[in-house]
Short mmCIF file of C-alpha atoms in Angstrom, two decimals:
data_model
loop_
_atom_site.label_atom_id
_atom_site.label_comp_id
_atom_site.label_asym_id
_atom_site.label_seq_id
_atom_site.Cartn_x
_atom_site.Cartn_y
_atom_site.Cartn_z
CA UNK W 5 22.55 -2.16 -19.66
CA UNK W 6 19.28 -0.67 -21.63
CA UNK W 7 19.70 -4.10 -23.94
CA UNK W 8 19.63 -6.57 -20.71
CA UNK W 9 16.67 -4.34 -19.01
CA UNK W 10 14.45 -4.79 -22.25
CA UNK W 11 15.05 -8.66 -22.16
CA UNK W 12 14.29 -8.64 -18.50
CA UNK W 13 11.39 -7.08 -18.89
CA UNK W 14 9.70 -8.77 -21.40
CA UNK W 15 10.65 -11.79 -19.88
CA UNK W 16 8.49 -10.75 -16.78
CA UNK W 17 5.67 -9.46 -18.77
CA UNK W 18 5.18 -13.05 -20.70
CA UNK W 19 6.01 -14.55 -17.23
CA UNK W 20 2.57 -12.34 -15.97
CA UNK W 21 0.42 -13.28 -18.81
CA UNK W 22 1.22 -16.68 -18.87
CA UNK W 23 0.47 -17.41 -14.93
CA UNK W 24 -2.66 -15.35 -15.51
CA UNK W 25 -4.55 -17.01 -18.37
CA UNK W 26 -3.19 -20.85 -17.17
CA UNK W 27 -4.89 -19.93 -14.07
CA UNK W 28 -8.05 -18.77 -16.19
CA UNK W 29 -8.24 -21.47 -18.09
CA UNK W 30 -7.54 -23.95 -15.83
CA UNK W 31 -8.10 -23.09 -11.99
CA UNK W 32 -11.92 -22.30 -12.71
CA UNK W 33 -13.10 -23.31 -9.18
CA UNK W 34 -9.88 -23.16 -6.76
CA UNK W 35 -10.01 -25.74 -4.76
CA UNK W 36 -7.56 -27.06 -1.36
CA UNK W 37 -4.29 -27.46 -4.02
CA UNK W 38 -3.92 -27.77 -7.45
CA UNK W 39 -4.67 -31.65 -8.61
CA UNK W 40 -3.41 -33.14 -11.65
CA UNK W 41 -5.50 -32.23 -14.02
CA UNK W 42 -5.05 -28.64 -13.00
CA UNK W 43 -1.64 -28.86 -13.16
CA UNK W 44 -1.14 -30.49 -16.95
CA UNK W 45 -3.67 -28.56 -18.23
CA UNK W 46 -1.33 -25.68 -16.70
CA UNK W 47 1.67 -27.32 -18.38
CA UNK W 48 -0.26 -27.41 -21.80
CA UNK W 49 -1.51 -23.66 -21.75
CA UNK W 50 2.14 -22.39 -20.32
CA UNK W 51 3.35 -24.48 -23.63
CA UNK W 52 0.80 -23.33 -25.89
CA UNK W 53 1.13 -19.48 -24.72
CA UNK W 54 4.49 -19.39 -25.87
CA UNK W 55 4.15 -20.68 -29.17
CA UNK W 56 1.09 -18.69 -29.83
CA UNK W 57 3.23 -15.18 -28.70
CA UNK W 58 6.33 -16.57 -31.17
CA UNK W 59 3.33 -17.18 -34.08
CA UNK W 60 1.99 -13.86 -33.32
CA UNK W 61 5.19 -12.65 -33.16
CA UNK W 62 6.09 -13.66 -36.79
CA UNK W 63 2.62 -12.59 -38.25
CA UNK W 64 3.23 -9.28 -36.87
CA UNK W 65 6.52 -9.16 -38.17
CA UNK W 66 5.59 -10.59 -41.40
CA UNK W 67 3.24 -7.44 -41.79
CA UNK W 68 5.25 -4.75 -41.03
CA UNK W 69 7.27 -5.92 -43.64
CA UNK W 70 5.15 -6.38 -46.25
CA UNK W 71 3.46 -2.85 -45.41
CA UNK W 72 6.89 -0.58 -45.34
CA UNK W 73 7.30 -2.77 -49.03
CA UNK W 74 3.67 -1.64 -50.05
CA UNK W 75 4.35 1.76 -48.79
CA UNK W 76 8.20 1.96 -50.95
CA UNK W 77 6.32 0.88 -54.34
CA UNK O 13 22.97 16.90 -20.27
CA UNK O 14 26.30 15.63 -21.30
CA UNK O 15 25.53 16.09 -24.68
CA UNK O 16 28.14 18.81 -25.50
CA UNK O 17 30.74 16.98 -24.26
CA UNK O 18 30.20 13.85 -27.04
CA UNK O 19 31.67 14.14 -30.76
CA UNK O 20 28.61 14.12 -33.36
CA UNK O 21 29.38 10.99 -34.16
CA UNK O 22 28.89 9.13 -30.88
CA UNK O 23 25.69 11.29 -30.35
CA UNK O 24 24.57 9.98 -33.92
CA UNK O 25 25.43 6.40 -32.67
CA UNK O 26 24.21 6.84 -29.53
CA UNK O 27 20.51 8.36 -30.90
CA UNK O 28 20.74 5.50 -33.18
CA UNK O 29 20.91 2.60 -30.71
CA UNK O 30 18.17 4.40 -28.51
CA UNK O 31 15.49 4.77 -31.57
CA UNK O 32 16.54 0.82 -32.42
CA UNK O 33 16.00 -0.32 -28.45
CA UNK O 34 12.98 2.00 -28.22
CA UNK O 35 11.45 0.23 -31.56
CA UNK O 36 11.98 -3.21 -30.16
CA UNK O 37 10.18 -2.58 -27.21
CA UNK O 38 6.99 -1.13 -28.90
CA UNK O 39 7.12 -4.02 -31.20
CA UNK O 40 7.24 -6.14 -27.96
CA UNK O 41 4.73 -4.43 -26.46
CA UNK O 42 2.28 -4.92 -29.33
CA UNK O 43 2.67 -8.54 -29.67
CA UNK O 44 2.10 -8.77 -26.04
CA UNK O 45 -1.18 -7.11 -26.17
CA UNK O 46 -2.18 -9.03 -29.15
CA UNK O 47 -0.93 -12.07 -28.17
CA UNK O 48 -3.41 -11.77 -24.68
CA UNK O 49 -6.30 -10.43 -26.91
CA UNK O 50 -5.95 -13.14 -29.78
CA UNK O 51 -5.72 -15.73 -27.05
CA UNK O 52 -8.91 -15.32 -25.48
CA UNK O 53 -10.30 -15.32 -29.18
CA UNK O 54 -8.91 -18.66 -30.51
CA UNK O 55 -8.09 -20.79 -27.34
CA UNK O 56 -10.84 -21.85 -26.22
CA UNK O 57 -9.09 -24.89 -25.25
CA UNK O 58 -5.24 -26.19 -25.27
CA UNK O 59 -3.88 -29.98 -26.54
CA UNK O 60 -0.59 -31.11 -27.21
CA UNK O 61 -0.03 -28.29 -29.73
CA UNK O 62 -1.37 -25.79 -31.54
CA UNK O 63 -3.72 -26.92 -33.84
CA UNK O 64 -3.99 -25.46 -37.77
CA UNK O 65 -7.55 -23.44 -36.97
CA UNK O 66 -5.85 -22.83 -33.54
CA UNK O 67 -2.99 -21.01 -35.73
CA UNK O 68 -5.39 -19.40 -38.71
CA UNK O 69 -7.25 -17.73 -35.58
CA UNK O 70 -4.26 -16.49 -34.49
CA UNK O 71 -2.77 -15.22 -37.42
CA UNK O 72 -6.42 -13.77 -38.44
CA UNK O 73 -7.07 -11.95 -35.12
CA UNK O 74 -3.77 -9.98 -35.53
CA UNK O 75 -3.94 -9.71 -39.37
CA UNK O 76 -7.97 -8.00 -39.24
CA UNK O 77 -7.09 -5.74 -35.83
CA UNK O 78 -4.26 -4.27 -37.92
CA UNK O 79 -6.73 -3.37 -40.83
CA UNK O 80 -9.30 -2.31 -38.46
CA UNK O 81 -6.50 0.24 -36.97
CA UNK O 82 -5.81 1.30 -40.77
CA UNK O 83 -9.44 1.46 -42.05
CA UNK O 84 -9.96 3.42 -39.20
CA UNK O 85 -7.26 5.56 -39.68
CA UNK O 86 -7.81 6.49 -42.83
CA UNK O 87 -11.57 6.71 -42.39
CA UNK O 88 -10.88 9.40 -40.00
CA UNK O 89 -8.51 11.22 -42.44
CA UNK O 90 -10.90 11.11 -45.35
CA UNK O 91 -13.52 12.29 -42.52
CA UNK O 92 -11.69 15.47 -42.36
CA UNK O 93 -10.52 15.84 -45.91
CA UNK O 94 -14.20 16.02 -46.76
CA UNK O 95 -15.35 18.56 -43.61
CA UNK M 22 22.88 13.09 -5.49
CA UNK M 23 23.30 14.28 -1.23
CA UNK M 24 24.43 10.87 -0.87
CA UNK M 25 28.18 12.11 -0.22
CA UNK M 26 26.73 14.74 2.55
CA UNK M 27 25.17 11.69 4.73
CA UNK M 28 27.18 9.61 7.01
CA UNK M 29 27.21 5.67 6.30
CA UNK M 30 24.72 5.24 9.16
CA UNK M 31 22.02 7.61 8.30
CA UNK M 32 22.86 6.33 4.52
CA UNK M 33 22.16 2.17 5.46
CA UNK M 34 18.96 3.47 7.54
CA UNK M 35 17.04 5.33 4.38
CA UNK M 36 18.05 2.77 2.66
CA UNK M 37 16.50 0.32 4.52
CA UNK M 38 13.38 2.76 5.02
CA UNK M 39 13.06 2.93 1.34
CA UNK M 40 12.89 -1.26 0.64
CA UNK M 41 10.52 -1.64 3.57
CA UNK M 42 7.91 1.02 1.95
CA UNK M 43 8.59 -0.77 -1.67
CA UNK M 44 7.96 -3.86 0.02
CA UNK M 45 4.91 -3.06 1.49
CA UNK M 46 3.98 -1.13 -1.68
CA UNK M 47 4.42 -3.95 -3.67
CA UNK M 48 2.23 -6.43 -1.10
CA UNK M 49 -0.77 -3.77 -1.09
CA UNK M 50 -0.44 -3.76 -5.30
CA UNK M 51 -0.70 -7.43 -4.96
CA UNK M 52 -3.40 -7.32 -2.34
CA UNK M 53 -5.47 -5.01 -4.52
CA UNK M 54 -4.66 -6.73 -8.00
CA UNK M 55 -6.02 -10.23 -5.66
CA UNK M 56 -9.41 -8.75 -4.35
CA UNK M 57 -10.09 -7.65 -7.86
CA UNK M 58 -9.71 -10.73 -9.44
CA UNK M 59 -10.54 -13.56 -6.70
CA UNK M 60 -14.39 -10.96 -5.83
CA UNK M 61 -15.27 -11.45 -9.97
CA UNK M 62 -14.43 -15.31 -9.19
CA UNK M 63 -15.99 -15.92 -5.87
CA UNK M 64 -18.64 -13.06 -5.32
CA UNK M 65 -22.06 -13.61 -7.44
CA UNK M 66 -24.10 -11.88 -5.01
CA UNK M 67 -23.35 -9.90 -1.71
CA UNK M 68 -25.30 -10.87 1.88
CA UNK M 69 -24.84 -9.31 5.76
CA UNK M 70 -21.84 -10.69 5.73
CA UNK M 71 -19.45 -13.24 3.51
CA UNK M 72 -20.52 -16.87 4.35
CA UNK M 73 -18.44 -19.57 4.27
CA UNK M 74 -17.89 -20.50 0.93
CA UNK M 75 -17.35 -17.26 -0.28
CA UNK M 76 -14.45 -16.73 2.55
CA UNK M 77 -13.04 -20.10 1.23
CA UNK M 78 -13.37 -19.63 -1.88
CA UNK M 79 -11.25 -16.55 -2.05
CA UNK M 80 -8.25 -17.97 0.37
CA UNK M 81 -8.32 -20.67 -2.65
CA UNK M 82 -8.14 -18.19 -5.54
CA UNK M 83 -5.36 -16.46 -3.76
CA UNK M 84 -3.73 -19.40 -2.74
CA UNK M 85 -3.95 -21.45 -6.13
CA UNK M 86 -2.80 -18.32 -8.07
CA UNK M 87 0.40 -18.20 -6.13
CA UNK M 88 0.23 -22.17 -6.76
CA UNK M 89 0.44 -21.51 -10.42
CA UNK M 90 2.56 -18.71 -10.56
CA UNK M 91 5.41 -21.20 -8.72
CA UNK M 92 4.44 -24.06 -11.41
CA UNK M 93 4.97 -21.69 -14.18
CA UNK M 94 8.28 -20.51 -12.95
CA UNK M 95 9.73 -23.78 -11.85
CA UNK M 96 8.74 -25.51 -14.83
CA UNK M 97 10.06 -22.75 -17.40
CA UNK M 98 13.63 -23.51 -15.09
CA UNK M 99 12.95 -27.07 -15.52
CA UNK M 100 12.43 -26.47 -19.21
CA UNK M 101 15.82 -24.08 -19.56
CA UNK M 102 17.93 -26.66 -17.80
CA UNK M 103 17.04 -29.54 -20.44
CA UNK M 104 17.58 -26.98 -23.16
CA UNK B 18 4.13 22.49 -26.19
CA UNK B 19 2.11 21.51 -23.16
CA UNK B 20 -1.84 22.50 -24.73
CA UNK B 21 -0.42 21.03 -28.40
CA UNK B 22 0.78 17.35 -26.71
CA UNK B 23 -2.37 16.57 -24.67
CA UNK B 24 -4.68 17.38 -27.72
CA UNK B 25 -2.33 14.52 -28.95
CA UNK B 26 -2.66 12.25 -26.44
CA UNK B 27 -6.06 12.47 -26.17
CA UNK B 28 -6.76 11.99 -30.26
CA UNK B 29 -4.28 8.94 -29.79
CA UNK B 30 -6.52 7.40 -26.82
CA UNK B 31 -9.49 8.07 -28.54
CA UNK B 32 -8.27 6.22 -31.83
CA UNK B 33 -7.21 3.46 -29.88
CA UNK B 34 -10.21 2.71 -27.96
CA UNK B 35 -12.41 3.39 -31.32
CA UNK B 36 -10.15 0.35 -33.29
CA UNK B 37 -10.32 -1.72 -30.15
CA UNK B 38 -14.43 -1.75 -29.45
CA UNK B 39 -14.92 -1.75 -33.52
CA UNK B 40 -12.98 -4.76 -33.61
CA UNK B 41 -14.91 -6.87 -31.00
CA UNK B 42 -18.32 -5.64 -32.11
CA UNK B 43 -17.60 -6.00 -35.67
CA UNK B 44 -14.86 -8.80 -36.07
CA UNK B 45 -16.08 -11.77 -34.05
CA UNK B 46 -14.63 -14.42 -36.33
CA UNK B 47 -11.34 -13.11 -37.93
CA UNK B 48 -11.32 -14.44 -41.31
CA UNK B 49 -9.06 -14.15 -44.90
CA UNK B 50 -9.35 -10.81 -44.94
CA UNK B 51 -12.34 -7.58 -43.41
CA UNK B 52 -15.45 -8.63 -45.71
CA UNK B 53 -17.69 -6.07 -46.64
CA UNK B 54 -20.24 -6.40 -44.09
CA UNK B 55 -17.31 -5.99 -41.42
CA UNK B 56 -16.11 -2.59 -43.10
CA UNK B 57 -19.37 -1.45 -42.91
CA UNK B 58 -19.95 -2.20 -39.15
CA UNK B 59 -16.89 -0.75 -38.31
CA UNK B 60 -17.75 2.62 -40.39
CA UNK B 61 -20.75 2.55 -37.98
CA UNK B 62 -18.73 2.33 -34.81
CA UNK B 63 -16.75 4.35 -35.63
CA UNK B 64 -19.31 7.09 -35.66
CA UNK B 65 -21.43 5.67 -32.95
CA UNK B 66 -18.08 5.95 -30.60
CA UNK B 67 -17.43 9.55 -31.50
CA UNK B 68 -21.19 10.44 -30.76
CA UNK B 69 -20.58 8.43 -27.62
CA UNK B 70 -17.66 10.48 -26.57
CA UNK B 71 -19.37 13.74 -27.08
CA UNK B 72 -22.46 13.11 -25.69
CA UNK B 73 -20.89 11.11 -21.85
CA UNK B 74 -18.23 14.49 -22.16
CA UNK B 75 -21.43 16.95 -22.31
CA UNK B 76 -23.16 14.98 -19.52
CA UNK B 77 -20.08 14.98 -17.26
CA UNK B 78 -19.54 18.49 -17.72
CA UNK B 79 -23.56 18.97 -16.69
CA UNK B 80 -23.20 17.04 -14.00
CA UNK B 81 -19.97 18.64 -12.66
CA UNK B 82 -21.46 21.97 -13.25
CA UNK B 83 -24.57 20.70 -11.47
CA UNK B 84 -22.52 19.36 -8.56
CA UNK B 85 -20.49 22.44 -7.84
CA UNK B 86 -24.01 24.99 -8.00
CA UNK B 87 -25.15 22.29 -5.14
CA UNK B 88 -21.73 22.93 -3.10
CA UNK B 89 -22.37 26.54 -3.53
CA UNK B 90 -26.04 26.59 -2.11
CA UNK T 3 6.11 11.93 3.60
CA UNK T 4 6.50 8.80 2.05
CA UNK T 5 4.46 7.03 4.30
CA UNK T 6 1.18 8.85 3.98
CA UNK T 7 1.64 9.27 0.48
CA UNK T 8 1.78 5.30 0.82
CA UNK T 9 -1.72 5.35 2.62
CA UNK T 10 -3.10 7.64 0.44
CA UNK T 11 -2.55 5.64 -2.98
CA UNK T 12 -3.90 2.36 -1.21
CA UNK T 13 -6.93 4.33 0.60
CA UNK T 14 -7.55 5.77 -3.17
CA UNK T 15 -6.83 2.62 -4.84
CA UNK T 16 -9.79 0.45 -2.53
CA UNK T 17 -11.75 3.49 -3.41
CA UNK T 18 -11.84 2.95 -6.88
CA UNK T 19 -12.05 -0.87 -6.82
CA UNK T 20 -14.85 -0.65 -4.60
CA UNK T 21 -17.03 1.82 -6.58
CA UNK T 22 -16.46 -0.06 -9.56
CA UNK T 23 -17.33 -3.85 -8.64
CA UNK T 24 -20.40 -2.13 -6.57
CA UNK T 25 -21.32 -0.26 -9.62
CA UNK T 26 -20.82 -3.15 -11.84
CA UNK T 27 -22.37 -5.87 -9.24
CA UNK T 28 -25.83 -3.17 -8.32
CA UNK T 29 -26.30 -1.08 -11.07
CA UNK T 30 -26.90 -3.29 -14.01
CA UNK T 31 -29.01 -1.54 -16.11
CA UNK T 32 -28.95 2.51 -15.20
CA UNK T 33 -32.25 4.40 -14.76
CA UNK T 34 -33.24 7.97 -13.58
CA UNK T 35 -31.90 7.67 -9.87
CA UNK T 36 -30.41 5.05 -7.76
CA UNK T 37 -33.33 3.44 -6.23
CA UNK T 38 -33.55 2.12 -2.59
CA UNK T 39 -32.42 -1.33 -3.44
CA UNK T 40 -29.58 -0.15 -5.76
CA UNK T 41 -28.20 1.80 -2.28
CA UNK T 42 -28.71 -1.01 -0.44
CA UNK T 43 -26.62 -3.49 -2.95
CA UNK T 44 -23.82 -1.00 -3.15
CA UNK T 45 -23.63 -0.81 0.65
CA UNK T 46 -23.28 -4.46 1.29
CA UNK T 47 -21.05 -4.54 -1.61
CA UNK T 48 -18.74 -1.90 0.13
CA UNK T 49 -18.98 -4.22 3.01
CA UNK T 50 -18.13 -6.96 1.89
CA UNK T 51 -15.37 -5.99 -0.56
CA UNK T 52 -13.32 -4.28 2.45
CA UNK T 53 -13.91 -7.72 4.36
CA UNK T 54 -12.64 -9.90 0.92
CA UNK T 55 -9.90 -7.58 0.90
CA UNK T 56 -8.80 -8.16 4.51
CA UNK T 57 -9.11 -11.85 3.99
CA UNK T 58 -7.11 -11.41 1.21
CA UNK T 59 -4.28 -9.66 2.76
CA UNK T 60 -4.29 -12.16 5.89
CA UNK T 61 -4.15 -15.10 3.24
CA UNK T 62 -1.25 -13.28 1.23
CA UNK T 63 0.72 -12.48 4.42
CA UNK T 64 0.35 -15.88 6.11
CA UNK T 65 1.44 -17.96 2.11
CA UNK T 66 4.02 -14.97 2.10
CA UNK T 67 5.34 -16.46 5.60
CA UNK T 68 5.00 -19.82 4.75
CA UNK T 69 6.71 -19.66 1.99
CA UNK T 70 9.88 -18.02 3.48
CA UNK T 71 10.08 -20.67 6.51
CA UNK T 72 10.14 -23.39 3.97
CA UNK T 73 12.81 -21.64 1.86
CA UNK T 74 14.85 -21.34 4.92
CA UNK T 75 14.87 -25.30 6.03
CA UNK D 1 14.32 25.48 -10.48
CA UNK D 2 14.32 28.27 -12.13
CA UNK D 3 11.44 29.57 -10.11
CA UNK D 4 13.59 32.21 -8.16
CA UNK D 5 14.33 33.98 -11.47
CA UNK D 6 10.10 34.33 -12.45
CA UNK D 7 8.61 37.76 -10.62
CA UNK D 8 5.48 36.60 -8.81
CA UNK D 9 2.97 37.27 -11.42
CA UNK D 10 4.40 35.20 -14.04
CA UNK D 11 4.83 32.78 -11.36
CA UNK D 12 1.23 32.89 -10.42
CA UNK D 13 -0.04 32.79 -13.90
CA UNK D 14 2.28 29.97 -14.98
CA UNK D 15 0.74 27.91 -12.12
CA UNK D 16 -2.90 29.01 -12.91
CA UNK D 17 -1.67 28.00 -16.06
CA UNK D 18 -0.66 24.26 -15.38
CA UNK D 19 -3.29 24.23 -13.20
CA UNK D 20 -6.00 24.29 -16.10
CA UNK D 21 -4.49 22.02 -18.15
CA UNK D 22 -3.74 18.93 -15.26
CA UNK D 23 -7.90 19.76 -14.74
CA UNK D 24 -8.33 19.46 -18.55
CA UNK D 25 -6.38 16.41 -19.14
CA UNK D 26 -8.01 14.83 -15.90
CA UNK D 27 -11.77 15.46 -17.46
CA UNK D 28 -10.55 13.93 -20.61
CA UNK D 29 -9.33 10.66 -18.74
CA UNK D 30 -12.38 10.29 -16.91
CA UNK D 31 -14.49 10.93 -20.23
CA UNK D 32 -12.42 8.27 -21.88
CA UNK D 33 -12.80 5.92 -18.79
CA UNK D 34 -16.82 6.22 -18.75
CA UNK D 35 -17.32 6.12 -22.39
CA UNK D 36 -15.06 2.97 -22.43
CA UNK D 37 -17.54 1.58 -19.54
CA UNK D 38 -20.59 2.69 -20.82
CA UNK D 39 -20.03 1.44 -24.42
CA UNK D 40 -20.32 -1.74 -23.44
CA UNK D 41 -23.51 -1.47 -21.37
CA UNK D 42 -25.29 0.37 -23.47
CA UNK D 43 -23.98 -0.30 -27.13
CA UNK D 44 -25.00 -3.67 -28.28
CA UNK D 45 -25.31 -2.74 -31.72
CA UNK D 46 -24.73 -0.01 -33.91
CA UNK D 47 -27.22 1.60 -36.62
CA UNK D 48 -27.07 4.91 -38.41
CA UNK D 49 -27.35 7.11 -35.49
CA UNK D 50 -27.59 6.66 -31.68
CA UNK D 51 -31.61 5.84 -31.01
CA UNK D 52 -32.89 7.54 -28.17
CA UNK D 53 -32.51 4.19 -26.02
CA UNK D 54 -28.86 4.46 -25.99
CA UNK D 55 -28.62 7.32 -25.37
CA UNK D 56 -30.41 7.56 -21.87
CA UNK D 57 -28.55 4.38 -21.20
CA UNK D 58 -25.00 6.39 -22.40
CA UNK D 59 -26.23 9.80 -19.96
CA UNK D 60 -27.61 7.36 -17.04
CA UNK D 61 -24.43 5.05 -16.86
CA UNK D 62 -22.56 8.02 -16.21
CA UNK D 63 -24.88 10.00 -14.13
CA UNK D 64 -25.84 6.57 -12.08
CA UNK D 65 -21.67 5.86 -11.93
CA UNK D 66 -20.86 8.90 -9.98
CA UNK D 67 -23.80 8.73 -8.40
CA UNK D 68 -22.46 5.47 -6.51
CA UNK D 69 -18.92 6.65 -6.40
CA UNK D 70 -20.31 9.78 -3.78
CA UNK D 71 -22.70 7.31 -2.16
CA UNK D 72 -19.77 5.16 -1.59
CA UNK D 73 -17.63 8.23 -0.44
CA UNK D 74 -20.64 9.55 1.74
CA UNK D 75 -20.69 5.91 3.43
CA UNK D 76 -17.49 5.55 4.12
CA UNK D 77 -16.87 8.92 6.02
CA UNK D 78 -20.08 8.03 8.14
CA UNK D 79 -18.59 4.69 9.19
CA UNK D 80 -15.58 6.35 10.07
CA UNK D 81 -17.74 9.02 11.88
CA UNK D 82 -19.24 6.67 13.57
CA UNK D 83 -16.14 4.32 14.43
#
């Protein structure tokens, strides 16, 4: 299923992204386990990731469309 | 391989949904990449949502690298037009 | 393909051959991808030998990355389940 | 065509890397739209990263030249 | 041989990780030779990358462990 | 494959062929790779031509870079020399 293994794999690849810029922003200097601040502010980024890949998703989206338009006229 | 053994229509079909799947995932692939690059330009901190110069950023960072890829292009083009 | 020519045996063996070399593949990929990131994070400067801190401080980076990496997933599952 | 696709390849990498570095030297703050000043930077690295190119692919090929005289000896 | 094939990747793989964080930790600004203290740098930088990357794999093997003896109780 | 139907000197100049061009593509990559690198430690701005400054920096980062990568080489055969 080419469909299922597309999905799949872009789930992974925002799973990736997201674990590594939480732990960026948020695990700065690792310490014996991750306290609560850690942890929210891990909650917060995870959150924020994914709306700022669906906003950059539309924008992109947005101006492919208006190019092929500019490109027709 | 098995090509001969398909009407033209299924391998029309067939070509079709492969050009479709292999558009989504470059379109994918792209907002990945600009999605981590655009991040480390505008979120310099997370709240309880995105804020509005959180989102311009956002919006901006993608907008300006996809006319820096044109100018480019076409700067390159005119390059050797003129050479 | 030669699948057919092999006995059920010899076919479990490579098979289990095979997913012990991905495994450990895929353990050295993570090692590597680890050292690279947990040496930028830990290792300002470079002595006879690492001292304490730095040893600690990289169990920690690997340890608290893995840390994360559970949070993220769980709490996306969390987040599906509500849905 | 095998000689035809890597000239390809490499003119693709090339333009890729040339939009990515002219974008973080010259576009530090993303705004309405690429203001004059920002055009003109990225006209400059442009250039500058062609130059670049030629002048590290001349040195490597030195140096490899160099390298394989010393083997020689 | 899949197996050596296996070694040779990793072996090639450290290779390149350490020549590049030595490179990037001792050679910060490039002159006409590496001088004595640059050679020194990148040799305890060798060092101690090979040791981080032991620790490493300990540390990932024992969570690895861990990990599956909790899942099974 | 179809190897068995080449004679040996088409053979042998097909290989010499592919041989050139894996070499070719392989010097591009690592030209890519350095400039990549090098930009950054060497280009902090850009004016109407390269000034000699950059320059040296451009030729030494590369020069200095596999300089290091045969020290590291070197090294690491005499430990295991010595092991």
């Amino acid at each position: 299923n080419v469909r299922g293994q597309l999905a799949v794999a872009n789930a992974q690849e925002l799973l990736q992204k997201i674990t590594e810029k939480s732990y960026k922003m948020c695990v700065t200097r690792p310490g014996q386990a991750l306290d609560a601040g850690e942890r929210q502010c891990i909650a917060k980024a995870m959150d924020r990731y994914m709306e700022a890949w669906n906003l950059v998703s539309r924008a992109y989206a947005t101006r492919l469309q208006r190019d092929s338009r500019g490109m027709q006229q | 391989m098995a090509d001969q053994e398909l009407d033209p229509q299924t391998q029309a079909e067939l070509r079709q949904f492969i050009e479709v799947e292999n558009s989504k995932a470059r379109f994918q692939s792209m907002v990945h990449n600009f999605t981590d690059m655009c991040w480390d330009k505008c979120m310099t901190s997370v709240g309880n949502k995105l804020d509005s110069k959180q989102e311009q950023c956002l919006v901006n960072c993608v907008e300006r690298f996809l006319d820096t890829s044109y100018f480019v292009v076409n700067r390159l083009d005119e390059l050797k037009r003129r050479a």
